[in-house]
Amino acid sequence: MTRLPVRGRFVRELEKRACAITDPAEKLRFLRRELNSTPEPRRWRMPLKAASFALLALGLPFAAYNGVGSPPEPLKVAAAAPAVSSPSAAVAKVWLVEERAGSEFYSNGLRIERQLEVSTKPRHYRALQRASGTWVERTAPAGILFHTTESWLAPFNADHNNAIKEAGTGILSYVRGRELYHFVIDRFGRVFRLVVESDVAYHAGHSVWADEQLTYLDLNNSFLAVSFEAQTEKAVPSWTAAQANAAKLLTEMLRGKYGISAANCATHAQVSVNPRNMLLGYHTDWAASFPFRELGLRDGYQEPIPAVALFGFGYGGDFLTALGGQPWPGLVLAEQQLVKDAAAAGQTPGTWRRMLREKYRKTAEAARINTAGRERTRDES
Amino acid sequence: MKAEKNAVGLDIGTSRIVSVKRVGEKDQTSAQLNAFVTLPYSKLTAGVFEKEGVPYVVEGDDLVVYGNEAARFANLFNREMRRPMTKGVLNAGEPGGAAMIRRLITSVLGEDGGHGSRICFSVPGAPADAPDDLTYHEKTLRQMLSSMGYEVSSINEGLAVVLAELESTNYTGVGVSFGGGMCNVCMAYLSVPVFSFSVSKAGDFIDSSAASVANESVTRIRTIKEQSFHFNGYFGDQAKQALAVYYDEVIRLVVAELKKAITETRQPASIGRPVPLVISGGSSLPSGFVDHFTASLNEAKPGIDFSEIRAAADPLNATAKGALVAALAGI
């Protein structure tokens, strides 16, 4: 057994106990579990604090690891849980000017190509009322989720015009075949509607969002999907000015048409969760650099992340890397909100987080029951 | 516990696909070359392949031989092997690459399918020196394995090396994998990644660059590398000299990126003690490699102390073994 000099009592104890475990998988499971959960007070005098110090010393947030613990009692989440967003800004009036075979033209200059449109199934979803905890039925889109195709991109210059066009055609075909997004904006800024707005696109997977009134789970049904033909999961984002302009026009039109608040315009990375390990960021497209301002939206990265504040999701090093090494201000705010809510409920943050996670599981289960027979999930979305 | 007995670790590398299965108390390893070669179709050849049990498929006018046999037939027929993957990810230049990967994965996992078994497969870290297509790569493989009946998770390749080799330090240390398409590095603290990255120059880059300057075929250079190359500081043979030069370039690149990651994150110093570094991967096999790497690392003064720098116990299978640990642990 290797004796390891370490920092902090929690980590010393943790390593000591881990050293006694001989089975590699069991040891790994133990480490991940203990780093995540709040240890029992009898065993650890200042466990959470120590754990968070130990991990924060490495720049790793203590919320970063999946919790495994005995299920808490059913709970009521305070109705005074954080207001995730504030009311929307005014939306410009945009109207349909002209409809021709294969395209639509709008008053703000937006042109939508319709040749590739498909229908899937009508939108119908339930959202959870935050104040009462009851479900409401909806058919109108609640928000817009922004994605990237993360597909191969040719250099954006005239020498590669054909390659750019071919790649664009390929990704449109791919997206259409899988009914992944309602809209794709190609690199020249052309807007293609691939799934009709009244229907569901399979874009969000496991996901969480909330506005002041409602909580939304698994947003395929409730949110419209707009995807840039771009890659964001690398150092230099690859979107073009033409795409940003087109996205602005499209967002204006959709917000006006469906009364969507700016607060419900988010990126996939902000909503994507992994229920298996209770971490954020199963998908990380637009984890950074989304041009909120250029689209006439407020900076969404400043807003608290509902999955953290309402359901206790954590995040890991890979997620932080995708964010550019620093957590969004909204992520920090959500963590702070969680700590405040825990104090208000007379719980330690760790216990509160576990309770929130249990709440998520129950809510997700209820959502599944509510949508039984209507749901279709796609891991690839 | 039942799930643990049916767990699988899968290393999907540019050069090789390796699976390690936990069957009862034992681990079973299976590997295939991640490559194929096309030959002109003839009924006679197909018949011989059937008789000899050579894995092949017919595609149009071609017989496509894949896996370990591809190397033999490439040499026999003087053809270049083709790769379904390049630089750690699916090869966009091979339209049938995904289908070929599926065949190769099936050949190491077996035809039966997963039936809900856990499988954890390796994915490269974000490239430090090139654009990446990791999302498409990972999603495609995830979907593929899922459709084969597995409960799928993925793990960073460098972290997999840590899980395979650094159990004795509670999974604290640095794992480095020198593969065919990429080199992957991950530093972990108590199993949690502190940083990870990859560089897209590795074995294939060494082979093709050395072949180019030595005016040899890539296949010949690869043979020299695998059979007689070692680090000894001087080579009369031009091919070996070229190999040494490009090996050195790759090692320096990895060391530079490692130093950069340590400097930028500033976290490793917080661990407050020397950590081990383990080297794995097929490109690390030449004799003297670890010493050469150690000298390069010491020269670079990376900012932390290493308690040891050593080769993995099983360099070719370390990634798959680490992935198996992750699959067994259910992370």
XYZ file of C-alpha atoms in Angstrom:
712
model
C 0.000 0.000 0.000
C 1.330 3.400 -0.922
C 1.373 6.034 1.753
C 0.271 9.296 0.244
C 0.935 12.659 1.785
C -2.186 14.672 1.163
C -3.925 17.867 2.109
C -6.902 18.097 4.375
C -8.412 15.690 6.808
C -11.199 14.615 4.503
C -8.812 13.677 1.724
C -6.428 11.943 4.126
C -9.237 9.819 5.483
C -10.587 9.191 2.026
C -7.261 7.993 0.713
C -6.681 5.839 3.753
C -9.973 4.102 3.264
C -9.425 3.795 -0.480
C -6.051 2.165 0.076
C -7.772 -0.580 2.007
C -9.914 -1.492 -0.997
C -8.194 -4.027 -3.181
C -10.685 -4.399 -5.993
C -9.898 -1.696 -8.609
C -13.488 -1.160 -9.707
C -14.736 -1.056 -6.144
C -12.036 1.460 -5.265
C -13.006 3.654 -8.191
C -16.665 3.449 -7.298
C -15.830 4.317 -3.686
C -13.766 7.355 -4.626
C -16.360 8.733 -6.985
C -19.130 8.129 -4.481
C -17.323 9.684 -1.540
C -16.122 12.690 -3.489
C -19.661 13.338 -4.466
C -21.702 12.667 -1.390
C -21.852 14.434 1.918
C -20.298 12.027 4.363
C -22.182 11.043 7.471
C -21.713 13.617 10.227
C -20.732 10.957 12.726
C -17.875 9.850 10.596
C -16.793 13.254 9.417
C -16.839 16.309 11.530
C -16.593 18.891 8.812
C -16.948 16.744 5.784
C -18.548 18.915 3.189
C -16.363 21.868 3.938
C -13.274 19.717 3.897
C -14.320 17.961 0.754
C -15.013 21.166 -1.022
C -11.749 22.692 0.138
C -9.851 19.622 -0.938
C -11.346 19.673 -4.386
C -11.463 23.415 -4.755
C -7.755 23.398 -3.986
C -7.477 21.558 -7.266
C -9.943 23.835 -8.957
C -12.566 21.096 -8.930
C -15.986 22.070 -7.659
C -17.280 19.860 -4.890
C -20.547 19.471 -6.723
C -18.786 17.799 -9.557
C -19.385 14.173 -8.822
C -22.303 11.884 -8.889
C -23.967 11.330 -5.554
C -24.803 7.888 -4.361
C -26.468 7.767 -1.025
C -29.512 6.567 0.796
C -32.596 8.176 -0.668
C -33.905 11.054 1.388
C -37.451 11.546 2.458
C -39.806 13.059 -0.070
C -39.460 16.777 -0.006
C -41.120 19.949 -0.938
C -38.886 22.329 -2.785
C -39.449 25.816 -1.543
C -41.745 27.749 -3.777
C -39.286 30.549 -3.221
C -36.709 28.665 -5.253
C -34.648 30.947 -7.413
C -36.238 32.944 -10.097
C -34.277 31.570 -12.953
C -35.042 34.388 -15.252
C -36.602 37.766 -15.458
C -39.341 38.884 -17.845
C -38.581 39.020 -21.491
C -37.548 42.087 -23.350
C -39.885 43.494 -25.984
C -39.940 41.488 -29.198
C -40.052 43.170 -32.586
C -43.176 42.573 -34.683
C -42.283 40.324 -37.573
C -44.803 39.127 -40.144
C -44.893 36.785 -43.090
C -44.608 38.895 -46.208
C -44.618 36.311 -48.903
C -44.916 32.583 -49.190
C -43.691 30.900 -52.331
C -43.149 27.311 -53.246
C -40.181 26.299 -51.229
C -39.589 29.458 -49.226
C -41.009 32.061 -46.863
C -40.008 35.691 -46.636
C -40.534 37.776 -43.497
C -40.738 41.480 -42.793
C -37.394 41.615 -40.988
C -35.557 40.176 -43.982
C -35.649 36.564 -42.834
C -35.942 33.998 -45.570
C -36.672 30.375 -44.708
C -35.981 27.588 -47.168
C -38.689 24.941 -46.947
C -37.743 22.347 -49.556
C -36.496 19.872 -46.974
C -39.288 20.195 -44.397
C -40.617 17.055 -42.757
C -43.345 16.360 -40.208
C -42.776 14.180 -37.176
C -45.510 14.234 -34.555
C -47.480 17.142 -33.134
C -45.973 18.955 -30.180
C -47.690 18.174 -26.912
C -45.966 18.306 -23.565
C -46.445 18.847 -19.899
C -44.543 21.316 -17.780
C -44.367 21.497 -14.024
C -45.742 24.588 -12.326
C -43.080 25.777 -9.936
C -45.418 27.296 -7.399
C -47.996 24.520 -7.133
C -46.035 21.491 -8.297
C -48.833 20.524 -10.664
C -48.490 19.655 -14.345
C -49.870 21.791 -17.138
C -50.508 20.695 -20.723
C -49.012 22.781 -23.528
C -48.752 22.650 -27.301
C -46.998 25.961 -28.056
C -43.201 26.069 -28.013
C -41.899 27.318 -24.685
C -38.488 28.359 -25.883
C -35.658 28.124 -28.353
C -32.636 25.916 -27.869
C -29.503 26.720 -29.837
C -27.266 23.924 -31.063
C -24.313 23.369 -33.321
C -23.982 20.523 -35.774
C -20.377 19.887 -34.676
C -19.869 18.580 -38.186
C -16.776 18.755 -40.330
C -16.163 22.243 -41.709
C -14.105 23.270 -44.692
C -12.049 26.461 -44.368
C -14.392 29.383 -44.937
C -12.989 31.018 -48.033
C -13.696 31.115 -51.744
C -11.120 28.447 -52.526
C -13.216 25.944 -50.612
C -16.619 27.027 -51.875
C -17.554 23.641 -53.269
C -16.397 21.811 -50.171
C -18.392 24.189 -47.963
C -21.505 23.621 -50.064
C -21.053 19.853 -50.113
C -20.562 19.695 -46.358
C -23.662 21.843 -45.884
C -25.755 19.616 -48.104
C -24.507 16.561 -46.275
C -25.356 17.872 -42.831
C -28.821 18.983 -43.941
C -29.509 15.508 -45.202
C -28.186 13.981 -41.984
C -30.254 16.258 -39.753
C -33.386 15.835 -41.829
C -33.101 12.044 -41.824
C -32.871 12.027 -38.055
C -35.350 14.853 -37.444
C -32.820 16.507 -35.176
C -33.552 20.235 -35.433
C -36.358 22.475 -36.589
C -33.905 24.837 -38.251
C -30.352 24.633 -39.505
C -28.472 27.780 -40.455
C -25.769 26.958 -42.951
C -22.437 28.745 -43.078
C -23.684 31.261 -45.620
C -26.507 32.223 -43.292
C -29.257 30.414 -45.172
C -32.047 29.219 -42.886
C -33.502 25.789 -43.623
C -36.594 24.541 -41.876
C -36.181 20.783 -41.559
C -38.906 19.909 -39.061
C -42.125 21.895 -39.089
C -42.559 24.145 -36.076
C -45.741 22.451 -34.902
C -43.932 19.135 -34.539
C -41.306 17.635 -32.285
C -37.612 17.502 -33.198
C -35.278 15.137 -31.399
C -32.595 17.549 -30.341
C -32.305 17.879 -26.603
C -32.073 14.437 -24.974
C -32.069 14.575 -21.204
C -32.363 18.236 -20.386
C -33.697 20.690 -17.843
C -34.831 24.296 -18.059
C -37.118 26.563 -16.098
C -38.598 30.017 -16.296
C -40.358 31.874 -13.528
C -43.514 29.842 -13.823
C -42.673 26.463 -15.281
C -40.051 23.747 -15.197
C -39.386 21.806 -18.388
C -37.760 18.397 -18.586
C -36.408 16.683 -21.697
C -36.954 19.583 -24.033
C -37.542 17.768 -27.331
C -41.233 18.433 -26.963
C -41.230 21.886 -25.489
C -38.432 23.791 -27.235
C -37.741 24.683 -30.837
C -34.279 23.731 -32.036
C -32.064 26.065 -34.055
C -28.708 24.679 -35.064
C -25.746 26.480 -36.534
C -23.636 24.499 -38.989
C -20.609 25.080 -36.810
C -18.291 23.632 -34.224
C -17.995 25.173 -30.794
C -16.212 22.416 -28.971
C -12.817 23.778 -29.873
C -10.765 26.782 -29.035
C -11.896 29.054 -31.857
C -15.655 28.993 -32.505
C -16.402 28.545 -36.166
C -19.685 30.376 -36.700
C -19.902 33.093 -39.299
C -21.294 36.632 -39.149
C -23.899 35.623 -41.728
C -25.110 32.860 -39.419
C -25.341 35.208 -36.444
C -27.359 37.670 -38.508
C -29.696 34.960 -39.777
C -30.096 33.587 -36.258
C -31.029 37.054 -35.034
C -33.765 37.370 -37.667
C -35.030 33.849 -37.021
C -35.050 34.351 -33.268
C -36.990 37.590 -33.661
C -39.569 35.872 -35.816
C -39.988 32.864 -33.521
C -40.125 34.912 -30.346
C -42.739 37.205 -31.823
C -44.785 34.377 -33.273
C -44.910 32.285 -30.105
C -44.382 34.902 -27.395
C -41.130 33.317 -26.274
C -39.291 35.205 -23.552
C -35.586 35.916 -23.842
C -35.151 33.883 -20.684
C -36.254 30.794 -22.558
C -33.633 31.169 -25.265
C -30.780 28.941 -24.155
C -27.967 26.833 -25.531
C -27.824 23.064 -25.511
C -24.893 23.090 -23.093
C -26.953 25.069 -20.576
C -29.735 22.497 -20.454
C -28.101 19.141 -21.187
C -27.815 16.779 -18.230
C -26.765 13.218 -17.611
C -29.161 11.610 -15.130
C -26.867 8.623 -14.750
C -24.110 10.560 -13.043
C -26.179 13.653 -12.224
C -23.763 15.948 -14.006
C -24.338 18.817 -16.382
C -23.010 18.860 -19.892
C -23.780 15.536 -21.521
C -23.737 17.720 -24.603
C -21.623 20.834 -24.649
C -22.486 22.608 -27.882
C -22.434 26.343 -27.281
C -20.857 25.830 -23.865
C -19.114 29.112 -24.577
C -19.128 31.974 -27.063
C -22.796 31.906 -27.979
C -23.517 35.365 -29.462
C -26.467 36.182 -27.193
C -26.027 39.917 -27.666
C -25.820 39.695 -31.450
C -29.130 37.839 -31.410
C -30.802 40.548 -29.357
C -30.781 38.435 -26.200
C -29.266 39.085 -22.838
C -26.157 37.120 -21.925
C -27.594 33.764 -20.951
C -24.345 32.626 -19.389
C -25.050 35.116 -16.588
C -28.346 33.444 -15.685
C -28.628 30.768 -12.994
C -28.705 27.241 -14.349
C -31.979 25.562 -13.369
C -30.588 22.027 -13.383
C -28.221 23.024 -10.558
C -30.469 25.247 -8.475
C -33.625 23.186 -8.816
C -32.340 19.642 -9.141
C -28.843 19.604 -7.665
C -26.912 18.596 -10.780
C -23.132 18.943 -10.497
C -20.396 19.340 -13.039
C -16.957 17.944 -13.680
C -13.593 18.951 -15.044
C -14.478 18.091 -18.630
C -17.471 20.371 -18.469
C -15.359 23.210 -17.134
C -12.905 22.608 -19.942
C -15.746 22.934 -22.433
C -16.685 26.209 -20.772
C -13.174 27.503 -21.341
C -11.850 26.663 -17.887
C -14.120 28.981 -15.922
C -17.683 28.343 -14.782
C -20.360 30.600 -16.219
C -21.384 33.312 -13.767
C -24.819 31.669 -13.924
C -23.371 28.403 -12.761
C -21.831 30.074 -9.734
C -25.099 31.885 -9.030
C -26.997 28.604 -9.205
C -24.576 26.969 -6.760
C -24.916 29.926 -4.409
C -28.678 29.695 -4.697
C -28.529 26.032 -3.805
C -26.521 26.817 -0.686
C -28.961 29.569 0.299
C -31.960 27.307 -0.227
C -30.283 24.622 1.848
C -29.739 27.072 4.693
C -33.347 28.245 4.441
C -34.498 24.649 4.672
C -32.195 23.953 7.609
C -30.161 21.426 5.653
C -26.503 21.093 4.771
C -25.834 21.822 1.089
C -24.874 18.199 0.546
C -28.069 16.851 2.013
C -30.070 19.459 0.146
C -28.382 18.500 -3.097
C -29.244 14.879 -2.554
C -32.824 15.821 -1.866
C -32.948 17.890 -5.045
C -31.546 14.994 -7.009
C -34.171 12.707 -5.622
C -36.736 15.307 -6.567
C -35.358 15.262 -10.091
C -35.668 11.507 -10.308
C -39.249 11.630 -9.158
C -40.111 14.518 -11.441
C -38.466 12.825 -14.393
C -40.319 9.629 -13.613
C -43.584 11.541 -13.382
C -42.794 13.261 -16.667
C -42.173 9.894 -18.274
C -45.463 8.572 -16.934
C -47.209 11.678 -18.163
C -45.849 11.313 -21.626
C -45.988 7.529 -21.844
C -46.821 6.463 -25.322
C -45.908 9.811 -26.802
C -42.236 9.865 -26.102
C -39.369 8.942 -28.283
C -35.881 9.439 -27.074
C -32.700 9.579 -29.011
C -29.346 9.337 -27.418
C -27.738 10.998 -30.367
C -29.733 14.199 -30.014
C -22.942 -7.895 -9.372
C -24.418 -9.585 -12.385
C -23.675 -6.528 -14.498
C -20.050 -6.572 -13.349
C -19.559 -10.066 -14.727
C -20.692 -8.848 -18.125
C -18.703 -5.646 -18.304
C -16.446 -4.842 -21.249
C -13.647 -2.336 -21.759
C -13.064 -1.326 -25.357
C -10.115 0.595 -26.742
C -11.013 1.931 -30.177
C -7.664 3.165 -31.354
C -6.508 4.310 -34.743
C -4.285 1.252 -35.113
C -5.976 -1.427 -33.042
C -9.291 -2.256 -31.463
C -8.901 -4.102 -28.188
C -11.572 -5.475 -25.918
C -11.173 -6.793 -22.412
C -14.149 -8.682 -21.034
C -14.721 -9.731 -17.467
C -16.025 -13.258 -17.656
C -16.531 -14.675 -14.214
C -13.301 -13.958 -12.384
C -11.135 -13.733 -15.480
C -10.411 -11.084 -18.057
C -10.444 -12.067 -21.709
C -8.590 -9.903 -24.213
C -9.276 -9.780 -27.918
C -7.656 -7.472 -30.455
C -7.879 -6.706 -34.139
C -5.892 -4.417 -36.361
C -8.110 -1.426 -37.146
C -7.390 -1.689 -40.835
C -8.488 -3.287 -44.070
C -7.181 -3.977 -47.525
C -9.081 -4.316 -50.775
C -8.283 -6.978 -53.350
C -9.881 -7.683 -56.723
C -12.796 -10.093 -56.388
C -12.504 -13.578 -57.738
C -14.577 -16.566 -56.874
C -11.431 -18.597 -56.328
C -9.951 -16.112 -53.835
C -13.245 -15.849 -51.988
C -13.367 -19.629 -51.768
C -9.861 -19.759 -50.327
C -10.757 -17.077 -47.792
C -13.811 -19.067 -46.747
C -11.727 -22.179 -46.345
C -8.980 -20.393 -44.411
C -11.375 -18.431 -42.221
C -10.042 -15.082 -43.401
C -12.497 -12.346 -42.429
C -13.692 -10.547 -45.531
C -16.666 -8.938 -47.186
C -17.493 -8.413 -50.834
C -18.022 -4.817 -51.843
C -18.726 -4.325 -55.528
C -15.795 -5.777 -57.434
C -13.610 -5.934 -54.361
C -12.868 -8.376 -51.616
C -12.256 -6.442 -48.437
C -10.058 -8.240 -45.902
C -10.115 -6.661 -42.487
C -8.575 -6.940 -39.061
C -5.348 -8.762 -38.292
C -5.338 -10.505 -41.653
C -5.263 -7.161 -43.461
C -1.563 -6.697 -42.716
C -0.667 -10.112 -44.101
C -2.574 -9.598 -47.326
C -1.286 -6.050 -47.721
C 2.236 -7.438 -47.660
C 1.391 -10.407 -49.891
C -0.270 -8.299 -52.550
C 1.907 -5.240 -52.044
C -1.024 -3.008 -51.163
C -1.280 -0.225 -48.624
C -3.584 -0.928 -45.744
C -6.469 1.468 -45.303
C -7.713 2.781 -41.996
C -11.295 3.404 -40.876
C -9.876 5.905 -38.401
C -7.289 8.607 -38.635
C -5.763 10.764 -35.915
C -7.895 9.135 -33.257
C -11.285 9.654 -34.869
C -13.405 8.227 -37.661
C -11.751 8.776 -41.006
C -13.939 11.107 -43.067
C -11.966 10.057 -46.119
C -13.231 6.468 -45.844
C -16.943 6.537 -46.650
C -17.462 2.990 -45.395
C -15.308 3.544 -42.348
C -18.102 3.374 -39.786
C -19.403 0.110 -41.230
C -15.894 -1.318 -41.152
C -15.417 -0.248 -37.537
C -18.645 -2.022 -36.700
C -17.368 -5.223 -38.302
C -14.106 -4.979 -36.413
C -15.818 -4.254 -33.115
C -18.117 -7.194 -33.692
C -15.119 -9.390 -34.374
C -13.550 -8.534 -30.992
C -16.780 -8.507 -29.001
C -18.475 -11.459 -30.660
C -21.631 -11.762 -32.719
C -23.960 -12.273 -29.781
C -24.435 -8.617 -28.889
C -24.382 -6.973 -25.503
C -27.740 -8.011 -24.021
C -27.523 -5.054 -21.663
C -23.910 -5.548 -20.606
C -21.997 -2.449 -19.676
C -19.376 -1.340 -22.135
C -17.006 1.562 -21.726
C -15.061 2.678 -24.782
C -12.106 5.001 -25.055
C -12.269 8.407 -26.691
C -9.379 10.773 -27.307
C -8.987 14.015 -25.432
C -9.485 17.347 -27.155
C -6.570 17.887 -29.538
C -4.162 20.541 -28.375
C -2.767 21.063 -31.851
C -5.607 20.550 -34.322
C -9.326 20.972 -34.886
C -11.357 18.062 -33.605
C -14.302 15.979 -34.719
C -14.680 14.265 -31.403
C -18.391 14.810 -30.993
C -19.292 13.093 -34.235
C -16.801 10.341 -33.513
C -18.037 9.679 -30.001
C -21.712 9.898 -30.856
C -21.338 7.559 -33.806
C -19.561 4.938 -31.730
C -21.957 5.359 -28.843
C -24.905 4.828 -31.147
C -23.209 1.847 -32.770
C -22.503 0.091 -29.479
C -25.916 0.925 -28.150
C -27.513 -0.654 -31.203
C -25.460 -3.763 -30.482
C -27.222 -4.100 -27.146
C -24.734 -2.532 -24.742
C -25.214 -0.012 -21.993
C -22.615 2.427 -23.222
C -20.296 4.860 -21.533
C -17.048 6.410 -22.669
C -13.781 7.348 -21.028
C -10.909 9.585 -21.919
C -8.055 7.445 -23.177
C -5.470 8.965 -20.845
C -7.747 8.482 -17.862
C -8.222 4.865 -18.865
C -4.457 4.403 -18.586
C -4.581 5.900 -15.095
C -7.369 3.515 -14.097
C -5.475 0.538 -15.500
C -2.136 1.320 -13.943
C -2.432 3.604 -10.929
C -4.721 1.762 -8.584
C -1.929 1.769 -6.001
C -1.995 5.572 -5.799
C -5.785 5.756 -5.689
C -5.807 6.767 -9.335
C -3.678 9.833 -8.816
C -1.072 10.498 -11.476
C -0.562 10.973 -15.197
C -1.497 8.493 -17.902
C 0.057 8.860 -21.342
C -0.901 6.786 -24.325
C 1.315 6.896 -27.407
C -0.950 5.431 -30.058
C -1.048 5.257 -33.809
C -3.140 8.319 -34.561
C -2.827 10.361 -31.396
C -1.041 10.714 -28.120
C -3.402 11.118 -25.198
C -2.516 12.528 -21.820
C -4.591 12.798 -18.664
C -3.668 13.854 -15.176
C -6.059 12.575 -12.527
C -6.433 13.177 -8.830
C -8.292 10.462 -6.946
C -9.647 9.300 -10.309
C -10.940 12.746 -11.265
C -9.372 14.301 -14.375
C -7.455 17.456 -13.577
C -6.646 18.025 -17.235
C -6.522 15.990 -20.386
C -5.472 16.643 -23.949
C -4.301 14.892 -27.053
C -1.853 15.690 -29.799
C -2.549 14.530 -33.298
C 1.000 13.478 -34.081
C 1.789 9.922 -33.099
C 2.842 6.614 -34.618
C 1.320 7.202 -38.042
C 2.915 10.626 -38.270
C 6.283 9.115 -37.371
C 5.893 6.363 -39.970
C 4.760 8.572 -42.825
C 7.279 11.317 -42.124
C 10.147 8.866 -41.817
C 9.029 7.075 -44.980
C 8.969 10.343 -46.837
C 12.481 11.436 -45.916
C 13.985 7.963 -46.135
C 12.293 7.296 -49.465
C 10.764 4.077 -48.197
C 7.225 2.773 -48.103
C 5.249 3.357 -44.946
C 4.778 -0.378 -44.578
C 8.539 -0.945 -44.667
C 9.186 1.820 -42.156
C 6.543 0.352 -39.863
C 8.195 -3.038 -40.104
C 11.581 -1.549 -39.232
C 10.054 0.327 -36.324
C 8.349 -2.717 -34.911
C 11.156 -5.183 -35.453
C 14.477 -3.465 -34.977
C 14.222 0.168 -33.952
C 15.488 1.264 -30.564
C 16.735 4.497 -29.033
C 20.504 4.477 -28.763
C 21.467 7.952 -29.881
C 23.085 7.142 -33.212
C 21.873 5.352 -36.320
C 23.870 4.539 -39.405
C 20.661 3.431 -41.106
C 18.783 6.313 -42.731
C 15.348 4.878 -41.976
C 16.172 4.443 -38.298
C 17.703 7.888 -38.142
C 14.491 9.311 -39.614
C 12.426 7.326 -37.120
C 14.508 8.715 -34.249
C 14.065 12.277 -35.494
C 10.283 12.041 -35.747
C 9.952 10.109 -32.503
C 11.836 12.915 -30.878
C 9.498 15.472 -32.412
C 6.429 13.684 -31.072
C 7.917 13.236 -27.615
C 8.890 16.904 -27.438
C 5.430 17.934 -28.539
C 3.767 15.824 -25.856
C 6.168 17.070 -23.202
C 5.605 20.705 -24.247
C 1.823 20.303 -24.107
C 2.080 18.539 -20.757
C 4.138 21.382 -19.354
C 1.677 23.884 -20.789
C -1.278 22.074 -19.213
C 0.454 21.944 -15.844
C 1.345 25.623 -16.038
C -2.065 26.761 -17.216
C -4.137 24.786 -14.764
C -1.819 25.357 -11.814
C -3.757 22.587 -10.104
C -1.240 19.759 -10.122
C 1.032 21.688 -7.760
C -1.826 21.707 -5.242
C -1.571 17.946 -4.898
C 1.558 18.656 -2.934
C 3.475 15.497 -3.642
C 5.241 13.788 -6.535
C 2.914 11.804 -8.763
C 3.594 8.821 -11.003
C 3.479 8.937 -14.785
C 2.691 5.823 -16.794
C 3.317 5.382 -20.506
C 1.341 3.017 -22.691
C 0.464 2.476 -26.335
C 1.998 0.691 -29.287
C 4.224 3.595 -30.232
C 5.946 3.437 -26.848
C 7.215 -0.097 -27.409
C 10.693 0.576 -28.865
C 13.459 -0.142 -26.425
C 14.700 2.993 -24.686
C 11.489 4.946 -25.245
C 10.747 5.552 -21.571
C 14.300 6.743 -20.899
C 14.119 9.090 -23.860
C 10.773 10.440 -22.700
C 12.068 10.871 -19.150
C 15.087 12.815 -20.356
C 12.882 15.077 -22.428
C 10.530 15.661 -19.527
C 13.327 16.449 -17.089
C 14.851 18.852 -19.576
C 11.530 20.690 -19.942
C 11.157 21.199 -16.171
C 7.384 20.700 -16.215
C 6.696 22.272 -12.820
C 5.837 19.186 -10.808
C 7.859 16.259 -9.561
C 7.231 12.734 -10.692
C 7.589 9.894 -8.234
C 8.239 7.513 -11.108
C 8.026 7.414 -14.864
C 7.460 3.940 -16.135
C 5.993 1.834 -18.897
C 2.595 0.239 -18.379
C 2.628 -3.420 -17.445
C 0.714 -4.218 -20.611
C 1.215 -1.243 -22.946
C -0.946 -2.532 -25.786
C -3.948 -3.334 -23.619
C -3.767 -0.737 -20.845
C -6.456 1.512 -22.291
C -8.934 -1.323 -22.684
C -8.153 -2.548 -19.179
C -8.788 0.912 -17.744
C -12.026 1.141 -19.670
C -13.010 -2.196 -18.141
C -12.390 -0.821 -14.639
C -14.671 2.101 -15.468
C -17.312 -0.223 -16.890
C -17.161 -2.450 -13.812
C -17.456 0.582 -11.550
C -20.381 1.839 -13.577
C -19.019 5.325 -14.114
